[in-house]
Coordinates of C-alpha atoms and ligand atoms in Angstrom, one line a residue:
Chain P
M1 CA 0.0 0.0 0.0
G2 CA 1.4 3.3 -1.0
M3 CA 0.9 6.8 0.4
Q4 CA 0.1 8.3 -3.0
S5 CA -3.3 9.1 -4.5
D6 CA -4.3 7.0 -7.5
L7 CA -3.8 9.9 -9.8
A8 CA -0.3 10.6 -8.6
R9 CA 0.6 6.9 -9.0
V10 CA -0.7 6.9 -12.6
R11 CA 1.2 10.0 -13.5
H12 CA 4.4 9.0 -11.7
L13 CA 5.5 12.6 -11.4
G14 CA 5.4 13.5 -7.7
S15 CA 4.8 17.0 -6.3
A16 CA 7.3 18.8 -8.6
K17 CA 5.4 17.4 -11.6
E18 CA 8.5 16.2 -13.4
G19 CA 9.3 12.9 -11.7
T20 CA 12.9 11.9 -11.5
H21 CA 14.0 13.7 -14.6
H22 CA 15.9 16.5 -12.9
W23 CA 17.6 14.2 -10.5
W24 CA 18.6 11.8 -13.2
A25 CA 20.0 14.5 -15.5
Q26 CA 22.0 15.9 -12.6
R27 CA 23.7 12.5 -12.1
L28 CA 24.3 11.9 -15.8
T29 CA 26.0 15.2 -16.3
A30 CA 28.0 14.6 -13.1
I31 CA 29.2 11.3 -14.5
A32 CA 30.1 12.9 -17.8
L33 CA 32.0 15.7 -16.0
V34 CA 34.4 13.3 -14.2
P35 CA 36.5 12.4 -17.3
L36 CA 35.7 15.7 -19.1
S37 CA 36.9 18.0 -16.3
L38 CA 40.0 15.9 -15.6
W39 CA 40.8 16.2 -19.4
F40 CA 40.2 19.9 -19.3
I41 CA 42.5 20.5 -16.3
W42 CA 45.2 18.4 -17.9
Q43 CA 44.9 20.5 -21.1
A44 CA 44.7 23.8 -19.2
I45 CA 48.0 23.2 -17.5
S46 CA 49.8 23.1 -20.8
L47 CA 47.7 26.0 -22.3
G48 CA 48.5 28.3 -19.4
G49 CA 51.2 30.5 -21.0
L50 CA 50.2 30.1 -24.6
D51 CA 49.5 32.8 -27.2
W52 CA 46.6 32.9 -29.6
V53 CA 48.3 31.0 -32.4
A54 CA 49.0 28.1 -30.1
Y55 CA 45.4 28.2 -28.8
K56 CA 44.1 28.1 -32.4
A57 CA 46.3 25.1 -33.2
W58 CA 45.0 23.4 -30.1
I59 CA 41.3 24.1 -30.5
S60 CA 41.4 23.2 -34.3
H61 CA 42.4 19.7 -33.5
P62 CA 39.1 17.8 -34.0
A63 CA 39.4 15.8 -30.8
N64 CA 39.9 19.0 -28.8
T65 CA 37.1 20.8 -30.6
L66 CA 34.7 17.9 -29.8
L67 CA 35.8 17.5 -26.2
M68 CA 35.6 21.2 -25.5
V69 CA 32.1 21.4 -26.8
M70 CA 31.1 18.3 -24.8
F71 CA 32.7 19.8 -21.7
V72 CA 30.9 23.1 -22.1
V73 CA 27.5 21.4 -22.7
A74 CA 28.0 19.2 -19.6
V75 CA 29.1 22.1 -17.4
F76 CA 26.3 24.5 -18.4
H77 CA 23.6 21.8 -18.2
H78 CA 24.9 20.5 -14.8
M79 CA 25.3 24.1 -13.5
Q80 CA 21.7 25.1 -14.5
L81 CA 20.3 22.0 -12.8
G82 CA 22.4 22.6 -9.7
L83 CA 21.7 26.3 -9.3
Q84 CA 18.0 25.6 -9.7
V85 CA 18.1 23.4 -6.6
V86 CA 19.9 26.2 -4.7
V87 CA 17.3 28.7 -5.7
E88 CA 14.5 26.4 -4.8
D89 CA 16.0 25.9 -1.4
Y90 CA 16.7 29.5 -0.4
V91 CA 14.2 31.7 -2.4
H92 CA 10.7 31.4 -1.0
G93 CA 8.8 34.3 -2.6
E94 CA 7.0 32.8 -5.6
G95 CA 7.6 35.7 -7.9
A96 CA 11.3 36.0 -7.1
K97 CA 11.8 32.3 -7.3
I98 CA 10.2 32.0 -10.8
T99 CA 12.1 35.0 -12.0
L100 CA 15.4 33.5 -10.9
L101 CA 14.6 30.1 -12.3
V102 CA 13.8 31.6 -15.7
L103 CA 16.9 33.7 -15.6
N104 CA 19.0 30.7 -14.6
K105 CA 17.8 28.8 -17.6
L106 CA 18.1 31.6 -20.1
L107 CA 21.6 32.5 -19.0
A108 CA 22.7 28.9 -19.1
V109 CA 21.5 28.5 -22.7
L110 CA 22.9 31.9 -23.7
L111 CA 26.3 31.6 -22.1
G112 CA 26.7 27.9 -23.0
G113 CA 25.7 28.7 -26.6
S114 CA 28.2 31.6 -26.8
C115 CA 30.9 29.3 -25.6
I116 CA 30.2 26.8 -28.3
L117 CA 30.1 29.5 -30.9
S118 CA 33.5 30.9 -29.6
I119 CA 35.0 27.4 -29.8
L120 CA 33.8 26.7 -33.4
K121 CA 34.7 30.2 -34.7
V122 CA 38.4 29.7 -33.9
A123 CA 38.4 26.0 -34.7
F124 CA 37.0 26.5 -38.2
G125 CA 37.9 30.2 -38.8
G126 CA 40.5 31.1 -41.4
Chain I
M1 CA 0.7 32.2 5.2
A2 CA 1.5 32.9 8.9
T3 CA 5.0 31.4 9.0
G4 CA 6.0 33.6 11.9
E5 CA 4.1 31.5 14.5
R6 CA 5.3 28.1 13.6
P7 CA 7.7 26.3 15.9
L8 CA 11.2 26.3 14.5
S9 CA 13.7 23.5 14.5
P10 CA 16.9 24.3 16.4
H11 CA 19.1 26.6 14.4
L12 CA 22.2 25.4 12.8
Q13 CA 24.6 27.0 15.3
V14 CA 23.4 24.7 18.2
Y15 CA 25.1 21.7 16.5
R16 CA 28.7 20.8 17.1
W17 CA 30.7 21.0 13.8
Q18 CA 31.3 17.7 12.2
I19 CA 33.1 16.7 9.1
T20 CA 29.9 15.5 7.4
M21 CA 28.2 18.9 7.6
L22 CA 31.3 20.7 6.6
L23 CA 31.6 18.7 3.4
S24 CA 27.9 19.0 2.7
I25 CA 27.9 22.8 2.7
T26 CA 31.3 22.9 0.9
H27 CA 29.8 20.9 -1.9
R28 CA 27.2 23.5 -2.4
I29 CA 29.7 26.4 -2.0
T30 CA 32.0 24.9 -4.6
G31 CA 29.1 24.2 -6.9
V32 CA 28.2 27.9 -6.8
G33 CA 31.9 28.9 -7.1
L34 CA 32.3 26.7 -10.1
S35 CA 29.4 28.5 -11.7
V36 CA 31.4 31.7 -11.4
G37 CA 34.2 29.8 -13.0
A38 CA 32.0 29.0 -15.9
L39 CA 31.7 32.8 -16.5
V40 CA 35.5 33.1 -16.6
L41 CA 35.6 30.2 -19.0
T42 CA 33.0 32.0 -21.2
Y43 CA 35.1 35.1 -21.1
W44 CA 38.3 33.2 -22.0
L45 CA 36.7 31.4 -25.0
A46 CA 35.0 34.6 -26.2
A47 CA 38.2 36.5 -26.0
A48 CA 39.9 33.9 -28.2
A49 CA 37.0 34.2 -30.7
Y50 CA 37.3 38.0 -30.7
G51 CA 41.0 37.8 -31.8
P52 CA 44.6 37.7 -30.8
G53 CA 44.6 41.0 -28.9
A54 CA 41.7 40.2 -26.7
F55 CA 43.0 36.7 -26.1
E56 CA 46.4 38.1 -25.0
R57 CA 44.6 40.4 -22.5
A58 CA 42.6 37.5 -21.1
Q59 CA 45.8 35.4 -20.7
S60 CA 47.6 38.2 -18.9
F61 CA 44.6 38.8 -16.7
L62 CA 44.7 35.1 -15.7
N63 CA 48.4 35.4 -15.1
S64 CA 48.1 38.4 -12.8
W65 CA 48.0 37.8 -9.0
F66 CA 44.2 38.1 -9.0
G67 CA 43.9 35.7 -12.0
I68 CA 46.2 33.2 -10.3
L69 CA 44.1 33.4 -7.1
L70 CA 40.9 32.7 -9.1
L71 CA 42.5 29.8 -10.9
L72 CA 43.9 28.4 -7.6
G73 CA 40.4 28.6 -6.1
W74 CA 38.9 27.1 -9.2
T75 CA 41.4 24.2 -9.1
F76 CA 40.6 23.4 -5.5
A77 CA 36.8 23.8 -6.0
I78 CA 36.7 21.5 -9.0
F79 CA 38.8 18.8 -7.3
F80 CA 36.8 19.0 -4.1
H81 CA 33.4 19.0 -6.0
L82 CA 34.6 16.2 -8.2
C83 CA 35.8 14.0 -5.4
N84 CA 32.8 14.7 -3.2
G85 CA 30.6 14.3 -6.3
I86 CA 31.9 10.8 -6.7
R87 CA 31.1 10.2 -3.0
H88 CA 27.5 11.4 -3.7
L89 CA 27.3 9.1 -6.7
F90 CA 28.3 6.1 -4.5
W91 CA 25.5 7.0 -2.1
D92 CA 23.1 7.3 -5.0
A93 CA 24.0 3.8 -5.9
G94 CA 23.2 2.8 -2.4
S95 CA 26.6 2.1 -0.8
G96 CA 28.8 3.7 1.8
F97 CA 26.1 4.7 4.3
E98 CA 27.7 3.4 7.5
M99 CA 28.7 6.3 9.7
S100 CA 32.3 5.0 9.8
Q101 CA 32.4 4.8 6.0
V102 CA 30.8 8.3 5.7
R103 CA 33.5 9.8 7.9
A104 CA 36.3 7.9 6.2
S105 CA 35.2 8.8 2.7
G106 CA 34.9 12.4 3.9
W107 CA 38.5 12.5 5.0
A108 CA 39.5 10.8 1.7
V109 CA 37.8 13.6 -0.2
I110 CA 39.6 16.3 1.8
I111 CA 43.0 14.7 1.4
A112 CA 42.5 13.9 -2.3
S113 CA 41.3 17.4 -3.2
V114 CA 44.1 19.2 -1.4
G115 CA 46.7 16.7 -2.8
L116 CA 45.4 17.0 -6.4
T117 CA 45.4 20.8 -6.2
V118 CA 49.0 20.9 -5.0
L119 CA 50.0 18.3 -7.6
V120 CA 48.4 20.2 -10.5
W121 CA 50.1 23.5 -9.5
A122 CA 53.4 21.9 -8.9
I123 CA 53.2 20.5 -12.5
G124 CA 52.1 23.8 -13.8
F125 CA 54.8 25.8 -12.2
G126 CA 57.3 23.1 -13.1
M127 CA 56.4 23.5 -16.8
M128 CA 56.6 27.3 -16.7
G129 CA 59.8 27.5 -14.6
G130 CA 61.4 24.5 -16.3
A131 CA 60.6 25.7 -19.8
Ligands
LIG1 C1 32.6 23.1 -13.5 C2 31.8 22.2 -13.3 C3 30.7 22.1 -12.3 C4 29.7 23.1 -11.8 C5 29.6 24.5 -12.3 C6 28.9 22.4 -10.8 C7 27.9 23.0 -10.2 C8 27.0 22.3 -9.3 C9 26.0 23.0 -8.5 C10 25.6 24.5 -8.5 C11 25.4 22.0 -7.7 C12 24.2 22.2 -6.8 C13 24.8 22.2 -5.3 C14 23.7 21.9 -4.3 O1 22.6 21.6 -4.7 O2 24.0 22.0 -3.1 C15 26.0 20.7 -8.1 C16 25.7 19.5 -7.5 C17 26.3 18.3 -7.8 N1 27.5 18.2 -8.5 FE1 28.4 19.6 -9.6 N2 29.3 21.1 -10.7 C18 30.4 20.9 -11.5 C19 31.2 19.8 -11.7 C20 30.9 18.5 -11.1 C21 31.6 17.3 -11.2 C22 33.0 17.2 -12.0 C23 31.0 16.3 -10.6 C24 31.6 14.9 -10.5 C25 31.0 13.9 -9.9 C26 29.8 16.9 -10.0 C27 28.9 16.3 -9.2 C28 27.8 16.8 -8.6 C29 26.8 16.1 -7.8 C30 26.7 14.5 -7.6 C31 25.8 17.0 -7.4 C32 24.6 16.7 -6.5 C33 24.9 16.8 -5.1 C34 23.6 16.6 -4.2 O3 23.0 15.6 -4.4 O4 23.4 17.5 -3.4 N3 29.8 18.3 -10.3 N4 27.1 21.0 -9.0

C-alpha cells in the first residue's frame, strides 16, 4: 500500500510534476563531467602560458574541438540544474523564485551557446 | 501564510561542527563557485574568438596575481566538488552509508582534493619554470 493518490501513482510525477528527470539529468551530467573536467584540467595546465596562435592550433584539432564542446555542454547543463536546486532551497517568494529560475535557464543557454560559438569560430575560422 | 508563529527547529549553530556537515555545505559552495568559474571560461573562450589582442589580454589577466588566485580557487573547487561528487554518486548507488564509512570517505575527499590541487600547481609551475 502506498501513500500516493491513484492519480499521482498513474502520473508517476510527484509533487514537482517532473518525476525523476531533474535528479537523473544531474547524475548523468555529473558522471560525464568526471572524465571531461580531468581532461580539461590536464589541457589547461599546458595551455597556461600560450598565445593565440598556439590556442588556435590546439582548438582546431578535431578531438579537442569535440571534447571542449562536450565539456561546455555538460558544465552548463549541470550548472543550470544545480543552481535551480539552490534557488528552490533558499528563495521562498513565488515571484522572485520564478524570475530567478527563468533567468537561470536563459543565462545557461545563452552563455553555453556563446561558448560553443566561440570554440567553433576559432576552430573553423581562417 | 503565517510562517512567523510556527515552531522552528533548532538553528544550525546549536550543533557541534562535524566533518559531514562541513563537506555537505562545501559541496554547495564549490558548486556555486564553479558557476562563477563557468563565467570566466565563457570570457576566455569569447576573447579567443574575438581575436589575438583580446586573447592576450585574457591570458595576462589570468596570469596576474588576481587571476592566479581565481585559478587556484577554481582548481581546489573542481577537485573538491569532483571527489565529493563521486562520493555522492556512490551514495546514490546505495553504498557507503555506515557512519564510519561516511567519515572515512569524507576525509579521503579532503586529502585527495588538497593533494590533487598541490600536484596540478606543482606540475604547472614546473612546466613554466622549467621551460
Ligand atoms: C565546473 C563544473 C561544475 C559546476 C559549475 C557544478 C555545479 C554544481 C551545483 C551548482 C550543484 C548544486 C549544489 C547543491 O545543490 O548543493 C552541483 C551539484 C552536484 N554536482 Fe556539480 N558542478 C560541476 C562539476 C561537477 C563534477 C565534475 C562532478 C563529479 C562527480 C559533480 C557532481 C555533482 C553532484 C553529484 C551534485 C549533486 C549533489 C547533491 O545531491 O546534493 N559536479 N554541482
